[in-house]
Short mmCIF file of C-alpha atoms and ligand atoms in Angstrom, two decimals:
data_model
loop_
_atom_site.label_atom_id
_atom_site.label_comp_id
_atom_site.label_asym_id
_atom_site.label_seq_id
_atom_site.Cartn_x
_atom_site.Cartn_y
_atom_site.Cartn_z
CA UNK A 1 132.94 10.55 56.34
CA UNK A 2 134.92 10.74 59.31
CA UNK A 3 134.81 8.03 62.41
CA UNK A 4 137.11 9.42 64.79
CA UNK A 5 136.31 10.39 68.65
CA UNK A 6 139.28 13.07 67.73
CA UNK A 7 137.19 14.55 64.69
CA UNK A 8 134.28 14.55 66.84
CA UNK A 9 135.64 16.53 69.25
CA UNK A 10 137.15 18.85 67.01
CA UNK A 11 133.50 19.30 64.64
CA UNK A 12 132.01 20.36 67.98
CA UNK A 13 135.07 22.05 69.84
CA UNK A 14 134.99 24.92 66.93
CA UNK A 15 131.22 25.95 67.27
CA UNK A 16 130.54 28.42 70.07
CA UNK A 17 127.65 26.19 71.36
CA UNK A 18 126.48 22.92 70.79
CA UNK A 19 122.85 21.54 70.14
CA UNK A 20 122.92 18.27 71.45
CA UNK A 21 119.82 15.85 70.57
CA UNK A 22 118.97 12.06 72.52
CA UNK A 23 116.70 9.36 72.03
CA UNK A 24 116.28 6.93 73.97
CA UNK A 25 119.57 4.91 73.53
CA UNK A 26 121.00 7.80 75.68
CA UNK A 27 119.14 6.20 78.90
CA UNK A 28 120.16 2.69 78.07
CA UNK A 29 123.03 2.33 80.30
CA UNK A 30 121.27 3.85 82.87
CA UNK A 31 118.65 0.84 82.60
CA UNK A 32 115.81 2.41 80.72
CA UNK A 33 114.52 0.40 78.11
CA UNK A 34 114.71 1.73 74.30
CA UNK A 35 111.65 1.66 71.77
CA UNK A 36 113.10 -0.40 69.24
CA UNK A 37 115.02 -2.78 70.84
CA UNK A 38 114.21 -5.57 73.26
CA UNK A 39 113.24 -5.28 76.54
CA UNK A 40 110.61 -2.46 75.38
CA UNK A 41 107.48 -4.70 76.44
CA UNK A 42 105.22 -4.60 79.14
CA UNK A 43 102.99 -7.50 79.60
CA UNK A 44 103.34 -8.18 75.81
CA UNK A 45 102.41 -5.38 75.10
CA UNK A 46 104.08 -2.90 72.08
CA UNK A 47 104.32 0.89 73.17
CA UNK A 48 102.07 1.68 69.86
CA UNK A 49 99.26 -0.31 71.66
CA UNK A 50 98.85 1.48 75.21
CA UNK A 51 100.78 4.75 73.64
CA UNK A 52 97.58 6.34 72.18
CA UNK A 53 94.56 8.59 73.14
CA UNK A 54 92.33 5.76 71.49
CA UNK A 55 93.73 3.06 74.34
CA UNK A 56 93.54 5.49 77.06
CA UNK A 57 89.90 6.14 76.19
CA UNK A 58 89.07 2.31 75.61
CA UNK A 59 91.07 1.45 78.98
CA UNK A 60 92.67 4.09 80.70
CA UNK A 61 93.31 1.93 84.07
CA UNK A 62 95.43 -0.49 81.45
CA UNK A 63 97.50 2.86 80.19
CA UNK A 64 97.90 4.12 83.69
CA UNK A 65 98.96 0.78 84.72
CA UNK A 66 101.85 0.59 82.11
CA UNK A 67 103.23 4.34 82.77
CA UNK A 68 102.91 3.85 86.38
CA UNK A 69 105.39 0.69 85.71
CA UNK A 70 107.60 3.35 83.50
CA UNK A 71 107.95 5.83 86.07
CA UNK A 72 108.88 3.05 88.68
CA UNK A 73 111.59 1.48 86.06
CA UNK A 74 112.60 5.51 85.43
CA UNK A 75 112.79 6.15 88.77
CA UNK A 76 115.43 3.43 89.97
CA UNK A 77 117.87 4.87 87.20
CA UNK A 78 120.43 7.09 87.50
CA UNK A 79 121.60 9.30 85.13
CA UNK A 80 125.02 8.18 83.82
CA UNK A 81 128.46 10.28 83.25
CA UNK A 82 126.96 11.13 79.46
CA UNK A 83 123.91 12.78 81.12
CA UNK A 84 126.30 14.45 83.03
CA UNK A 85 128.16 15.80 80.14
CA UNK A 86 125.74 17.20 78.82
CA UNK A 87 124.50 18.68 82.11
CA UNK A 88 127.50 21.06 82.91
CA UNK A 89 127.80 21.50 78.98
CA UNK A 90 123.99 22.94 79.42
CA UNK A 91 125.10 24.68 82.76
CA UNK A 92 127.96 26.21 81.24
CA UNK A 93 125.97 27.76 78.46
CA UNK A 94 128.13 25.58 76.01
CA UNK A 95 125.11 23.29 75.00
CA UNK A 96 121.67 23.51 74.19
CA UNK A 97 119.11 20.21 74.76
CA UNK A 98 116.75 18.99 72.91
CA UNK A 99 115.49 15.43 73.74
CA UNK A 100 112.94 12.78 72.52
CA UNK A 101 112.99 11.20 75.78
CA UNK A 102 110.34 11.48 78.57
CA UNK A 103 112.59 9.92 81.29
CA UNK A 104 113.62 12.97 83.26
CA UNK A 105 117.22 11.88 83.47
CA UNK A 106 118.44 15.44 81.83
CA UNK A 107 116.56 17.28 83.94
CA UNK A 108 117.98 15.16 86.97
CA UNK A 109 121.53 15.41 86.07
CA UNK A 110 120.69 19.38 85.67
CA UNK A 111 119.68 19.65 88.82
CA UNK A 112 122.63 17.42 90.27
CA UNK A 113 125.24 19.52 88.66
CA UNK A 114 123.41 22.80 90.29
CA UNK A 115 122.85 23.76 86.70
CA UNK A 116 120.85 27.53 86.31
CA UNK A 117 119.34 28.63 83.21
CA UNK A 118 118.95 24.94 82.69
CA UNK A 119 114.61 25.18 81.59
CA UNK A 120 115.53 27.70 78.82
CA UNK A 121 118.40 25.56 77.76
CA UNK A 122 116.16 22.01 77.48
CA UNK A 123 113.35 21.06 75.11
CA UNK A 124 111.41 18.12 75.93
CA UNK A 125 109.61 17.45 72.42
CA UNK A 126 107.84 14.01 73.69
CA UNK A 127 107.17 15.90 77.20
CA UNK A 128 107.28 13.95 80.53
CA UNK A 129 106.61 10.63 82.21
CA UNK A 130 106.33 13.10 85.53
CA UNK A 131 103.46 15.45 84.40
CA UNK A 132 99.53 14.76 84.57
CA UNK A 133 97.65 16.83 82.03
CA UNK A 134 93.91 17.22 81.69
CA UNK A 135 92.46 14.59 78.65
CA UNK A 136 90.62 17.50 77.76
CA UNK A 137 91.27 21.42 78.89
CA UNK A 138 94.57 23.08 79.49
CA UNK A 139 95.72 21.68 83.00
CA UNK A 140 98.85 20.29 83.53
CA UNK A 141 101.15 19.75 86.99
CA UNK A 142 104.26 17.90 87.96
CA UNK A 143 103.84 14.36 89.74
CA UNK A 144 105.79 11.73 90.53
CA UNK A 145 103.21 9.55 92.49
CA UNK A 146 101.94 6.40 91.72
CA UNK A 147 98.85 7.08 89.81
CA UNK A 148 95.79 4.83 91.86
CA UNK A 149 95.02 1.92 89.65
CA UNK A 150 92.26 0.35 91.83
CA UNK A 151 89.02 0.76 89.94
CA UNK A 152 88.24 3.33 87.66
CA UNK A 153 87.19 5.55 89.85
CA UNK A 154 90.39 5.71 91.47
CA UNK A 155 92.08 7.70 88.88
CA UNK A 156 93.25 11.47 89.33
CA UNK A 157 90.91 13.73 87.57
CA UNK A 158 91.12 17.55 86.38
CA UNK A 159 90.46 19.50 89.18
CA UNK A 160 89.40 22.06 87.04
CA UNK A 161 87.10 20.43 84.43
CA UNK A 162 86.25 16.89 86.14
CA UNK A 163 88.03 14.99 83.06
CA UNK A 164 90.43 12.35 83.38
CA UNK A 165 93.79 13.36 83.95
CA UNK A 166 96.48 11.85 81.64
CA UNK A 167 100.52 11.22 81.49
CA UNK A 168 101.76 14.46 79.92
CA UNK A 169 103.58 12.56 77.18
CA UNK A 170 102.94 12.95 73.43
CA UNK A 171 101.28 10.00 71.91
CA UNK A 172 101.11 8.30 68.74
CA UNK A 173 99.33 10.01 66.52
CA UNK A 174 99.55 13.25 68.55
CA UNK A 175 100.90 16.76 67.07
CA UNK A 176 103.67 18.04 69.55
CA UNK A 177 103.94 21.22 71.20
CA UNK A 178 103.95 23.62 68.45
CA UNK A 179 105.73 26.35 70.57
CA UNK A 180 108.32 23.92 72.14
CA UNK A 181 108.73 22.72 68.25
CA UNK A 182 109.09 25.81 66.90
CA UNK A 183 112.19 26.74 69.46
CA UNK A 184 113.77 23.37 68.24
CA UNK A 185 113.60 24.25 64.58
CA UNK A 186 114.55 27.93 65.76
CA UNK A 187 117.87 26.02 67.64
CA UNK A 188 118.54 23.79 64.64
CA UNK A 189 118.48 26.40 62.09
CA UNK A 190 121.30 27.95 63.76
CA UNK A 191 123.26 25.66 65.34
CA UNK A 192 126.73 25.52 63.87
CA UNK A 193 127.64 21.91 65.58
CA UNK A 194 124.75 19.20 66.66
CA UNK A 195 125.56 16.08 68.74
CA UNK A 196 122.89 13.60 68.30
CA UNK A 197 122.86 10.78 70.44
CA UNK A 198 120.39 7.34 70.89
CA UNK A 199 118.28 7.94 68.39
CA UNK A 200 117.56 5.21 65.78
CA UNK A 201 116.78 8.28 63.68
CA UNK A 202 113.00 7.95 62.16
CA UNK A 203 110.33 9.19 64.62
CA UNK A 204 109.31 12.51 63.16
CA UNK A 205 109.47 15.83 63.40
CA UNK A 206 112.60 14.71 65.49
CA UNK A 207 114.49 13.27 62.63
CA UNK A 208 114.46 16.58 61.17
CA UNK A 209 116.28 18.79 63.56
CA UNK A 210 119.83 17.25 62.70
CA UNK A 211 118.87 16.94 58.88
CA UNK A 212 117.84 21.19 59.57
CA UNK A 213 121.67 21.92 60.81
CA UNK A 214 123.34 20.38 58.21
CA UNK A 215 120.79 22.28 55.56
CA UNK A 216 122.23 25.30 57.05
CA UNK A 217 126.11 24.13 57.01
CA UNK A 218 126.44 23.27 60.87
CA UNK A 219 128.12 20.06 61.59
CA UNK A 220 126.53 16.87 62.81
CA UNK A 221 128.13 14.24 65.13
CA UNK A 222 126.19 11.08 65.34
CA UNK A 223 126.55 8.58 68.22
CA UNK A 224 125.29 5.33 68.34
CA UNK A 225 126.13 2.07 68.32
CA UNK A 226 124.31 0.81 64.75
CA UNK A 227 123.79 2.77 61.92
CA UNK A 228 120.47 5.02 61.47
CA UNK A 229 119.29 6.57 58.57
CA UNK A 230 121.39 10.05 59.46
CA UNK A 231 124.69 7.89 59.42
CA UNK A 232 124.76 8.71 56.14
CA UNK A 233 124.17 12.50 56.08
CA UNK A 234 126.19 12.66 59.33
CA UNK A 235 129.39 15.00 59.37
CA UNK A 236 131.45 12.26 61.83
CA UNK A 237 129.59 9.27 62.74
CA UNK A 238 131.11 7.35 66.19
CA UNK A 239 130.26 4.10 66.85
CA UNK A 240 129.55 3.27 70.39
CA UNK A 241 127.66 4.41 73.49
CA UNK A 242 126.22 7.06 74.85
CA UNK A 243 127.97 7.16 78.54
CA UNK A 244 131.44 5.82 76.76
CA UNK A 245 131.75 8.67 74.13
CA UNK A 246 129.20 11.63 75.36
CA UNK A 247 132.24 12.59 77.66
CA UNK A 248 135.25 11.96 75.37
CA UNK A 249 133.43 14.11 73.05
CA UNK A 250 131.55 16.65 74.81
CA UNK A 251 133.82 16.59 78.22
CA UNK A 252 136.55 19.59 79.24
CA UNK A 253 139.99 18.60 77.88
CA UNK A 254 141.61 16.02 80.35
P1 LIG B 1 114.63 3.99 69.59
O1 LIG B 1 114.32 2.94 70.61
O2 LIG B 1 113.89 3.98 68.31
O3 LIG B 1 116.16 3.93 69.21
C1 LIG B 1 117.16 3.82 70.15
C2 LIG B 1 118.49 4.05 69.46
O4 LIG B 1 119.49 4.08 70.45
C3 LIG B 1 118.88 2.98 68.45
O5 LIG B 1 119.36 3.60 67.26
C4 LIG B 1 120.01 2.22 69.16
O6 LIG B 1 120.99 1.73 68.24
C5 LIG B 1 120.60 3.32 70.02
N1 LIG B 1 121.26 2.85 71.25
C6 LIG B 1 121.02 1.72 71.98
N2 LIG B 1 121.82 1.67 73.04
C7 LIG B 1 122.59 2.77 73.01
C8 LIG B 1 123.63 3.30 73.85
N3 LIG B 1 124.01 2.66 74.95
N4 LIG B 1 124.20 4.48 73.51
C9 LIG B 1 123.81 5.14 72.38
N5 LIG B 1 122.85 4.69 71.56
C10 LIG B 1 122.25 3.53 71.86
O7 LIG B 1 114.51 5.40 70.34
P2 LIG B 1 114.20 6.85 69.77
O8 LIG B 1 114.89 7.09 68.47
O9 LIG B 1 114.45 7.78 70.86
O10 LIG B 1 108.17 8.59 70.76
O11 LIG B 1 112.66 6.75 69.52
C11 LIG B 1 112.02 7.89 69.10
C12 LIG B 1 110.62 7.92 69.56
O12 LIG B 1 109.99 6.70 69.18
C13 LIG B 1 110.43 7.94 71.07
O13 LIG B 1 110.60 9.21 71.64
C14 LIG B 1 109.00 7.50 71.18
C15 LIG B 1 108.97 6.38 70.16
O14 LIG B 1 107.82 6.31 69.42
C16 LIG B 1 107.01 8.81 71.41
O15 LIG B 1 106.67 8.15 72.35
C17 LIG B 1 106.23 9.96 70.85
#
């Protein structure tokens, strides 16, 4: 097991393209707060208590409440140089994304780096802080308004069907997007080099994509600054941050 940025490099540098995967420790040092460490909590609150379709339908002016404070914290971030990275990577046709994270930082740093192609080159498995979708038909749209937490009567329903219209995240419990999960197991299977980044590794069927490369002899570079169950599958494990060794690893040659 190798632990070297230079390894690193070189695992990914020999593939034609790179899959790169993130949790959440890939927003970190742009200020979002992680799952698993501290710093996650909202009114004492765990994200497995508000992060479920049975809270929503007990007290969906609570849930709102807590992902309209998300999308406030999410939207004084930045995305950082490792989002970046990744970005012209992506734009560049060098790297594929797929991420558990709902923050919209990818997408931003896409956009920032005038990236085309960039939709068909990004997977959001967990979906997005920044879409409303119907509680119970079809409907989805973008938003990034504050969601109207005055009564319960206040909050945006499905123009289509009259329901309630929730965040357009996957919750505990939920299945994910079979189609977007397909394309990610489609990716994974033939990805010669994966770069997975922030993830503490666990939350399935995420935990599978890097575990699905190395099944089919691609390489798999794990940052991070602790160890996670893949450390010990991993190709080349680096210890250390996301924005610190994203770009040593992923960046143009100097
Ligand atoms: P976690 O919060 O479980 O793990 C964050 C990981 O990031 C940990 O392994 C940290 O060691 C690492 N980390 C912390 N700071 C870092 C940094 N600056 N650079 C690199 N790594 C750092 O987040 P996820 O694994 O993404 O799902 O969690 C997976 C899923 O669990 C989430 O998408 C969410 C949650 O349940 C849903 O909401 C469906």
């Amino acid at each position: 097991m190798s632990h070297t940025v230079g390894d690193a490099r070189e695992a990914i540098a020999g593939s034609a393209g790179v899959l790169v995967c993130t949790g959440a420790g890939m927003s970190a040092e742009s200020g979002v707060p992680t799952f698993r460490g501290t710093g996650g909590l909202w009114r004492n609150f765990r994200p497995e208590e508000l992060a479920t379709r049975a809270a929503f339908d007990r007290d969906p002016l609570l849930v709102w409440e807590w992902y309209n404070w998300r999308r406030r914290v999410v939207l004084e971030c930045d995305p950082h140089s490792g989002h970046f990275t990744i970005a012209r990577a992506q734009a560049a046709g060098r790297a594929r994304l797929v991420t558990q994270n709902v923050d919209g930082l990818h997408e931003r740093a896409l956009e920032e780096v005038g990236g085309s192609g960039g939709a068909d080159r990004t997977l959001a498995l967990h979906g997005s802080l920044f879409r409303l979708r119907c509680s119970r038909c079809d409907y989805s749209r973008r938003d990034e308004e504050s969601i109207d937490t005055t009564s319960p009567g206040s909050l945006p329903e499905c123009p289509e069907c009259r329901h309630l219209l929730r965040p357009g995240v996957v919750w505990y419990g939920e299945t994910l997007d079979q189609e977007v999960l397909g394309k990610a197991f489609a990716w994974a299977t033939n990805a010669s080099a994966c770069l997975v980044v922030g993830t503490s590794a666990v939350v399935e069927p995420a935990a599978s994509i890097p575990r699905l490369v190395l099944q089919n002899g691609g390489a798999v570079v794990e940052v991070n600054p602790e160890r996670t169950p893949l450390s010990e599958l991993a190709t080349v494990v680096v210890h250390g941050t996301a924005a610190e060794l994203v770009p040593e690893i992923l960046g143009e040659e100097p």
